[in-house]
Amino acid sequence: MSTLISNIGELVTNEPGIGEGPLGLLHDAALVVEDGRVAWVGPGSGAPAADEVFDAGGRAVLPGFVDSHAHLVFAGERAEEFAARMSGQPYKAGGIRTTVARTRAASDDELRANVRRLVDEMVRQGTTTVECKSGYGLTVEHEQRALQIAGEFADEVTFLGAHVVPSEYGDDTQGYVRLVSGEMMAACAPHARWVDVFCERGAFDADQTREVLEAGIKAGLTPRLHANQLGHGPGVQLAVELGAAAADHCTFLTDEDVAALAGSETVATLLPGVEFSTRQPYPDARRLIDAGATVALATDCNPGSCYSSSMAFCIAVGVRDMHLTPAEAVWSATAGGAKALRRTDVGHLGVGARGDVVVLDAPSYIHLAYRPGVPQVAAVFKAGHRV
C-alpha cells in the first residue's frame, strides 16, 4: 500500500539537500509513503499516484518527534512532591524510592496499562519514536519485568538498574553496584539495547558508574548516561570517554564539558521539562550548539521530576528559556533525538526513512513555539499508517 500526503504548505524534511536550510524546508510539497517507508518527496505538482491520498490542506508537515529519554514503567504519582517543590523545597533524587515501592507492588497488568496510556498520549501529540527505561524496580526480578513490559510498547529499551540505591541496601552502594553489574545485568541485558546510570550526588559516583557501564558494554549494550543534572560532576566526561550515545540533562557544564561534547559523537540530550518542574537553571543550549555539539530535546516523562509527555512543550520551553531558535528546537526534537538513539530511519523524511509523519493544524513548524500549550497535531502517521 502507498499513501500520498498532498497539499503540504510547509514540509520539514530535515534533509538540507532536498530543501531550504538545515530543516530542508519545502513549500507546496507532497510525499509518498509506500510499505512503511518514504518513497518520494518533492513539489506537489510532481507527485506520483498512490493507493490512498491524504490532503494536508495547506498545513505544515514534519517528521514524527523522537523522544529519546523517558521513564514510563511505574505505578502511582508524586503530585505532592511537585507541590512541595513549588513551595520552596529543593528537588532531591531520593523521591525515586517512593515510586520504586509502588512499582514493585503493582501487577504486570497495572504497569502495562500505564505504559500503554502514556505511549498513546505521546503518539497523539506527535511522538512516533519512544525510548523507555527501567529503573523503578531495582531488583533482578522487577528490573527484568520492567524491561519486558517496556519492550511491548517502546521503540528503544534501556536498562537503568543503577537509578538509585534501593532502601534495602542502606549505605551499601558498592554492594548494589555489584548486583547491577553482575546478576541483574545478566538477566536484563537480553531485553534492552542500552545501559544507563544516574551519575549524580545521591546516586552513583564516577567509579561506580564506570563499573556498571563497562559491565553493560561487555554484555552487548551501548551506554547512555544521566549526567550533570544536579551540579557539576564527572558524568559528561565519562560519557564521552566511554563512547556513550548521549549524555542526558547537561544542566551544569564546564567549558571542558562543552568542548568534550563538541569533539565527540555523544549527543547532549536536554530535558527542559525537568527544569520547568524543578525550578533548576535551564541548560544553555545556545552555548552547546555554538561550540559544535549535537543537541537533542526529550521529555524525561516520569512521575517525579517531569510528568509531561509533550515534545511540543519541550520545543516551546527550549526556544523560550534555552536560547534555541524554533528551527533548532524542531531539529533537536526530531533528527537530534534520532542521533541520540543512533537511528537513521527516523527523525527525517528523506527517501528511505520510516514513514513517521505529523500534520500540524498550523501553517508552519514555528507555531509549535509560537502557540505553546495549544493542541496543534491534526494527524499522525507511523510507518505510513494513520494512528
Short mmCIF file of C-alpha atoms in Angstrom, two decimals:
data_model
loop_
_atom_site.label_atom_id
_atom_site.label_comp_id
_atom_site.label_asym_id
_atom_site.label_seq_id
_atom_site.Cartn_x
_atom_site.Cartn_y
_atom_site.Cartn_z
CA MET A 1 0.00 0.00 0.00
CA SER A 2 1.09 3.55 -0.73
CA THR A 3 -0.19 6.82 0.70
CA LEU A 4 0.24 10.23 -0.86
CA ILE A 5 0.21 13.16 1.56
CA SER A 6 -0.60 16.05 -0.71
CA ASN A 7 -1.19 19.79 -0.47
CA ILE A 8 1.52 20.33 2.17
CA GLY A 9 2.01 24.04 2.76
CA GLU A 10 5.38 23.64 4.52
CA LEU A 11 7.30 20.36 4.77
CA VAL A 12 10.15 19.83 7.23
CA THR A 13 12.30 17.05 5.80
CA ASN A 14 15.48 17.52 7.89
CA GLU A 15 17.27 16.90 4.59
CA PRO A 16 19.24 20.04 3.68
CA GLY A 17 19.99 18.59 0.25
CA ILE A 18 16.27 18.45 -0.54
CA GLY A 19 15.03 21.83 0.63
CA GLU A 20 15.94 25.11 2.28
CA GLY A 21 18.14 25.50 5.34
CA PRO A 22 19.01 22.90 7.97
CA LEU A 23 15.38 21.74 8.16
CA GLY A 24 15.29 21.03 4.42
CA LEU A 25 12.09 23.04 4.05
CA LEU A 26 9.87 22.52 1.02
CA HIS A 27 6.77 24.58 0.22
CA ASP A 28 3.73 23.41 -1.74
CA ALA A 29 5.06 19.91 -1.32
CA ALA A 30 3.96 16.29 -1.17
CA LEU A 31 5.36 12.96 -0.09
CA VAL A 32 4.56 9.31 -0.72
CA VAL A 33 4.90 6.54 1.85
CA GLU A 34 4.97 3.00 0.50
CA ASP A 35 5.32 -0.16 2.57
CA GLY A 36 6.08 1.93 5.64
CA ARG A 37 8.90 3.99 4.10
CA VAL A 38 9.13 7.36 2.37
CA ALA A 39 9.27 6.52 -1.32
CA TRP A 40 9.09 10.00 -2.83
CA VAL A 41 9.23 13.62 -1.66
CA GLY A 42 9.11 16.79 -3.70
CA PRO A 43 6.94 19.51 -5.23
CA GLY A 44 3.24 18.85 -5.02
CA SER A 45 2.84 19.40 -8.75
CA GLY A 46 5.08 16.40 -9.47
CA ALA A 47 3.62 13.92 -7.01
CA PRO A 48 3.08 10.39 -8.32
CA ALA A 49 -0.16 8.48 -7.90
CA ALA A 50 -0.75 6.36 -4.80
CA ASP A 51 -3.33 3.92 -3.44
CA GLU A 52 -4.61 6.42 -0.90
CA VAL A 53 -4.44 10.21 -0.65
CA PHE A 54 -4.41 12.38 2.48
CA ASP A 55 -4.95 16.07 1.82
CA ALA A 56 -2.89 18.12 4.28
CA GLY A 57 -4.96 21.19 3.48
CA GLY A 58 -2.01 23.54 3.13
CA ARG A 59 -0.82 22.81 6.65
CA ALA A 60 2.69 22.17 7.95
CA VAL A 61 4.08 18.63 8.00
CA LEU A 62 7.17 17.39 9.84
CA PRO A 63 8.80 14.12 10.92
CA GLY A 64 7.40 12.42 13.99
CA PHE A 65 9.04 13.52 17.22
CA VAL A 66 11.75 11.23 18.60
CA ASP A 67 11.60 11.16 22.41
CA SER A 68 14.95 9.69 23.40
CA HIS A 69 14.56 9.84 27.21
CA ALA A 70 11.52 8.64 29.15
CA HIS A 71 10.73 6.59 32.28
CA LEU A 72 7.31 5.07 31.68
CA VAL A 73 7.24 1.80 33.64
CA PHE A 74 5.98 2.94 37.02
CA ALA A 75 2.99 2.95 39.32
CA GLY A 76 1.49 5.84 41.25
CA GLU A 77 2.36 9.53 41.02
CA ARG A 78 4.15 12.19 43.07
CA ALA A 79 1.95 15.27 42.84
CA GLU A 80 2.53 16.16 46.49
CA GLU A 81 6.29 16.16 45.89
CA PHE A 82 5.78 18.56 43.00
CA ALA A 83 3.64 20.83 45.17
CA ALA A 84 6.34 20.81 47.85
CA ARG A 85 8.97 21.86 45.30
CA MET A 86 6.75 24.68 44.10
CA SER A 87 6.51 25.75 47.75
CA GLY A 88 10.28 26.05 48.04
CA GLN A 89 11.66 22.61 48.82
CA PRO A 90 14.60 21.63 46.54
CA TYR A 91 14.47 18.66 44.20
CA LYS A 92 16.18 15.55 45.57
CA ALA A 93 16.74 12.25 43.77
CA GLY A 94 15.56 10.28 46.81
CA GLY A 95 11.93 10.67 45.79
CA ILE A 96 12.57 7.93 43.24
CA ARG A 97 12.33 5.38 46.07
CA THR A 98 8.68 6.30 46.59
CA THR A 99 7.94 5.24 43.04
CA VAL A 100 10.06 2.10 43.45
CA ALA A 101 7.87 0.89 46.32
CA ARG A 102 4.65 1.48 44.37
CA THR A 103 6.03 -0.09 41.20
CA ARG A 104 7.16 -3.23 42.97
CA ALA A 105 3.68 -3.61 44.46
CA ALA A 106 1.89 -3.18 41.12
CA SER A 107 0.81 -6.06 38.93
CA ASP A 108 2.11 -6.60 35.42
CA ASP A 109 -1.25 -5.57 34.02
CA GLU A 110 -1.27 -2.35 36.02
CA LEU A 111 2.18 -1.40 34.79
CA ARG A 112 1.32 -2.41 31.25
CA ALA A 113 -1.82 -0.27 31.28
CA ASN A 114 0.12 2.77 32.47
CA VAL A 115 2.80 2.42 29.79
CA ARG A 116 0.13 1.97 27.13
CA ARG A 117 -1.67 5.09 28.37
CA LEU A 118 1.47 7.21 28.27
CA VAL A 119 2.66 5.97 24.87
CA ASP A 120 -0.80 6.61 23.42
CA GLU A 121 -0.67 10.09 24.96
CA MET A 122 2.71 10.66 23.29
CA VAL A 123 1.53 9.46 19.89
CA ARG A 124 -1.49 11.76 19.96
CA GLN A 125 0.95 14.65 20.44
CA GLY A 126 3.14 13.64 17.50
CA THR A 127 5.78 11.41 19.11
CA THR A 128 6.36 8.36 16.92
CA THR A 129 9.61 7.01 18.41
CA VAL A 130 9.86 6.42 22.16
CA GLU A 131 12.77 5.35 24.35
CA CYS A 132 11.78 3.82 27.70
CA LYS A 133 13.95 2.98 30.71
CA SER A 134 13.60 0.62 33.61
CA GLY A 135 14.78 1.90 36.99
CA TYR A 136 11.77 1.71 39.29
CA GLY A 137 12.19 -1.96 40.21
CA LEU A 138 15.79 -2.17 41.45
CA THR A 139 15.73 -5.94 41.99
CA VAL A 140 16.67 -8.55 39.42
CA GLU A 141 13.07 -9.70 39.06
CA HIS A 142 11.49 -6.27 38.91
CA GLU A 143 14.03 -4.73 36.54
CA GLN A 144 13.67 -7.65 34.14
CA ARG A 145 9.89 -7.31 34.34
CA ALA A 146 10.08 -3.58 33.61
CA LEU A 147 12.19 -4.10 30.53
CA GLN A 148 9.91 -6.80 29.18
CA ILE A 149 6.88 -4.53 29.59
CA ALA A 150 8.73 -1.56 28.09
CA GLY A 151 9.61 -3.68 25.08
CA GLU A 152 5.93 -4.23 24.32
CA PHE A 153 5.38 -0.52 23.67
CA ALA A 154 8.65 1.37 23.20
CA ASP A 155 10.90 1.51 20.15
CA GLU A 156 14.05 1.60 22.29
CA VAL A 157 14.58 -0.01 25.71
CA THR A 158 17.20 0.99 28.28
CA PHE A 159 18.36 -0.87 31.38
CA LEU A 160 18.62 1.61 34.27
CA GLY A 161 19.15 -0.64 37.24
CA ALA A 162 21.60 1.98 38.54
CA HIS A 163 18.92 4.63 39.06
CA VAL A 164 19.32 4.98 42.83
CA VAL A 165 20.36 2.58 45.58
CA PRO A 166 17.22 0.86 46.93
CA SER A 167 16.44 1.26 50.60
CA GLU A 168 17.15 -2.38 51.46
CA TYR A 169 20.84 -1.78 50.64
CA GLY A 170 21.12 1.08 53.12
CA ASP A 171 24.54 2.67 52.71
CA ASP A 172 25.99 -0.32 50.84
CA THR A 173 26.13 1.37 47.44
CA GLN A 174 29.02 -0.80 46.29
CA GLY A 175 27.10 -3.95 47.13
CA TYR A 176 24.22 -2.77 44.97
CA VAL A 177 26.62 -1.86 42.15
CA ARG A 178 27.93 -5.44 42.23
CA LEU A 179 24.37 -6.73 41.89
CA VAL A 180 23.59 -4.41 38.97
CA SER A 181 26.85 -5.22 37.18
CA GLY A 182 26.52 -8.96 37.76
CA GLU A 183 23.30 -10.92 38.23
CA MET A 184 20.97 -8.07 37.28
CA MET A 185 22.91 -7.25 34.14
CA ALA A 186 22.88 -10.89 33.04
CA ALA A 187 19.11 -11.10 33.49
CA CYS A 188 18.31 -7.72 31.93
CA ALA A 189 20.73 -7.32 29.01
CA PRO A 190 18.76 -9.64 26.69
CA HIS A 191 15.75 -7.31 26.99
CA ALA A 192 17.48 -3.98 26.29
CA ARG A 193 19.66 -2.20 23.75
CA TRP A 194 21.07 0.44 26.11
CA VAL A 195 22.56 0.69 29.59
CA ASP A 196 22.20 3.86 31.64
CA VAL A 197 23.35 5.15 35.05
CA PHE A 198 22.25 8.12 37.15
CA CYS A 199 25.73 9.58 37.72
CA GLU A 200 24.98 12.19 40.37
CA ARG A 201 25.43 13.04 44.00
CA GLY A 202 22.94 10.98 45.94
CA ALA A 203 23.10 8.25 43.31
CA PHE A 204 26.32 6.85 41.78
CA ASP A 205 29.83 8.30 41.56
CA ALA A 206 32.24 8.10 38.63
CA ASP A 207 33.86 4.79 39.61
CA GLN A 208 30.51 3.11 40.26
CA THR A 209 29.10 4.49 37.01
CA ARG A 210 32.09 3.21 35.08
CA GLU A 211 31.73 -0.26 36.62
CA VAL A 212 28.09 -0.54 35.56
CA LEU A 213 28.58 0.89 32.08
CA GLU A 214 31.59 -1.30 31.36
CA ALA A 215 29.63 -4.35 32.50
CA GLY A 216 26.85 -3.28 30.16
CA ILE A 217 29.25 -2.87 27.25
CA LYS A 218 30.63 -6.34 27.95
CA ALA A 219 27.05 -7.66 27.89
CA GLY A 220 26.49 -6.11 24.45
CA LEU A 221 24.67 -2.94 25.48
CA THR A 222 25.53 0.60 24.37
CA PRO A 223 25.93 3.24 27.11
CA ARG A 224 23.95 6.42 27.64
CA LEU A 225 24.11 8.44 30.82
CA HIS A 226 22.24 10.76 33.19
CA ALA A 227 24.92 13.43 33.60
CA ASN A 228 25.42 16.79 35.30
CA GLN A 229 21.79 17.33 36.30
CA LEU A 230 22.10 18.48 39.90
CA GLY A 231 25.55 20.03 39.75
CA HIS A 232 28.97 19.89 38.15
CA GLY A 233 30.27 16.35 38.06
CA PRO A 234 32.12 13.68 36.08
CA GLY A 235 29.16 12.39 34.06
CA VAL A 236 29.70 14.20 30.76
CA GLN A 237 33.41 13.44 30.61
CA LEU A 238 32.74 9.79 31.40
CA ALA A 239 30.02 9.59 28.75
CA VAL A 240 32.39 10.91 26.10
CA GLU A 241 35.24 8.67 27.24
CA LEU A 242 33.09 5.54 27.03
CA GLY A 243 31.53 6.47 23.70
CA ALA A 244 28.03 6.91 25.09
CA ALA A 245 25.34 7.68 22.56
CA ALA A 246 24.05 10.50 24.75
CA ALA A 247 24.71 12.44 27.93
CA ASP A 248 21.31 13.48 29.23
CA HIS A 249 20.40 16.59 31.28
CA CYS A 250 23.71 18.51 30.88
CA THR A 251 22.40 21.28 33.13
CA PHE A 252 25.71 22.20 34.76
CA LEU A 253 28.62 22.19 32.30
CA THR A 254 32.18 23.46 32.43
CA ASP A 255 33.96 24.72 29.33
CA GLU A 256 35.79 21.38 29.29
CA ASP A 257 32.47 19.51 29.28
CA VAL A 258 31.18 21.56 26.37
CA ALA A 259 34.41 21.03 24.43
CA ALA A 260 34.31 17.28 25.10
CA LEU A 261 30.75 17.02 23.77
CA ALA A 262 31.56 19.15 20.74
CA GLY A 263 34.54 16.96 19.90
CA SER A 264 32.65 13.68 20.17
CA GLU A 265 29.72 11.71 18.77
CA THR A 266 27.95 11.89 22.16
CA VAL A 267 24.70 13.83 21.89
CA ALA A 268 23.76 16.32 24.60
CA THR A 269 20.13 15.47 25.33
CA LEU A 270 18.42 18.38 27.08
CA LEU A 271 15.27 17.88 29.12
CA PRO A 272 13.63 21.29 29.58
CA GLY A 273 10.54 19.85 31.27
CA VAL A 274 12.73 18.85 34.20
CA GLU A 275 13.97 22.36 34.80
CA PHE A 276 10.42 23.65 34.42
CA SER A 277 9.21 21.14 37.03
CA THR A 278 12.10 21.54 39.48
CA ARG A 279 12.94 25.24 39.11
CA GLN A 280 16.56 24.46 38.42
CA PRO A 281 18.51 26.58 35.95
CA TYR A 282 17.91 25.69 32.31
CA PRO A 283 20.86 24.29 30.36
CA ASP A 284 22.34 26.70 27.85
CA ALA A 285 21.59 25.03 24.52
CA ARG A 286 22.96 28.04 22.64
CA ARG A 287 26.38 27.51 24.22
CA LEU A 288 26.41 23.85 23.16
CA ILE A 289 25.26 24.47 19.59
CA ASP A 290 27.66 27.36 19.07
CA ALA A 291 30.50 25.10 20.22
CA GLY A 292 29.51 22.45 17.67
CA ALA A 293 27.84 19.89 19.94
CA THR A 294 24.81 17.92 18.76
CA VAL A 295 21.71 18.68 20.85
CA ALA A 296 18.55 16.63 21.28
CA LEU A 297 15.37 17.50 23.15
CA ALA A 298 13.39 14.89 25.08
CA THR A 299 10.64 14.88 27.70
CA ASP A 300 12.11 12.74 30.50
CA CYS A 301 8.49 11.82 31.20
CA ASN A 302 8.45 10.35 34.72
CA PRO A 303 6.29 10.70 37.84
CA GLY A 304 8.82 12.74 39.81
CA SER A 305 10.88 15.42 38.12
CA CYS A 306 8.78 15.89 34.96
CA TYR A 307 5.36 14.34 34.44
CA SER A 308 4.91 15.64 30.89
CA SER A 309 4.81 13.65 27.67
CA SER A 310 4.67 16.68 25.36
CA MET A 311 7.54 17.21 22.94
CA ALA A 312 5.80 20.37 21.70
CA PHE A 313 6.04 21.74 25.22
CA CYS A 314 9.77 20.93 25.26
CA ILE A 315 10.20 22.75 21.97
CA ALA A 316 8.46 25.85 23.30
CA VAL A 317 10.50 25.90 26.51
CA GLY A 318 13.69 25.18 24.57
CA VAL A 319 13.06 28.26 22.47
CA ARG A 320 11.91 30.50 25.31
CA ASP A 321 14.38 29.54 28.03
CA MET A 322 17.29 27.67 26.46
CA HIS A 323 18.01 30.08 23.60
CA LEU A 324 17.24 27.72 20.72
CA THR A 325 15.75 29.08 17.53
CA PRO A 326 12.43 27.46 16.53
CA ALA A 327 14.23 25.62 13.73
CA GLU A 328 16.94 24.32 16.08
CA ALA A 329 14.35 23.18 18.60
CA VAL A 330 12.34 21.26 16.00
CA TRP A 331 15.51 19.66 14.61
CA SER A 332 16.58 18.67 18.14
CA ALA A 333 13.18 17.09 18.84
CA THR A 334 13.29 15.03 15.63
CA ALA A 335 16.70 14.49 14.00
CA GLY A 336 18.55 15.23 17.25
CA GLY A 337 16.58 12.57 19.11
CA ALA A 338 17.29 10.12 16.32
CA LYS A 339 21.03 10.78 16.65
CA ALA A 340 20.77 10.25 20.41
CA LEU A 341 19.34 6.81 19.65
CA ARG A 342 21.74 6.20 16.75
CA ARG A 343 18.83 5.76 14.41
CA THR A 344 19.00 6.72 10.74
CA ASP A 345 15.47 5.63 9.83
CA VAL A 346 13.56 8.19 11.92
CA GLY A 347 13.75 11.92 12.60
CA HIS A 348 13.73 12.89 8.92
CA LEU A 349 11.56 12.48 5.83
CA GLY A 350 14.08 11.66 3.16
CA VAL A 351 13.57 8.73 0.79
CA GLY A 352 14.02 5.50 2.75
CA ALA A 353 13.07 6.96 6.12
CA ARG A 354 10.29 5.34 8.13
CA GLY A 355 7.02 7.00 7.21
CA ASP A 356 6.52 8.77 10.55
CA VAL A 357 4.68 11.96 9.70
CA VAL A 358 2.99 14.66 11.79
CA VAL A 359 0.49 17.05 10.24
CA LEU A 360 0.11 20.25 12.26
CA ASP A 361 -3.06 22.27 12.40
CA ALA A 362 -0.86 25.26 11.62
CA PRO A 363 0.85 26.79 8.59
CA SER A 364 4.40 26.47 9.94
CA TYR A 365 6.54 24.49 12.40
CA ILE A 366 7.21 27.82 14.14
CA HIS A 367 3.75 27.60 15.68
CA LEU A 368 4.99 24.82 17.98
CA ALA A 369 6.88 27.50 19.93
CA TYR A 370 4.70 30.44 18.90
CA ARG A 371 1.49 28.88 20.35
CA PRO A 372 2.67 26.99 23.47
CA GLY A 373 0.19 24.76 25.20
CA VAL A 374 -2.24 24.69 22.26
CA PRO A 375 -3.09 21.28 20.73
CA GLN A 376 -1.81 21.54 17.16
CA VAL A 377 -1.47 17.96 15.92
CA ALA A 378 -4.07 17.29 13.23
CA ALA A 379 -2.90 13.82 12.15
CA VAL A 380 -0.12 11.34 12.91
CA PHE A 381 1.21 8.60 10.65
CA LYS A 382 3.55 5.89 11.91
CA ALA A 383 5.26 3.80 9.23
CA GLY A 384 2.68 5.18 6.83
CA HIS A 385 -0.37 4.16 8.85
CA ARG A 386 -2.55 6.83 10.39
CA VAL A 387 -2.74 6.36 14.16
#
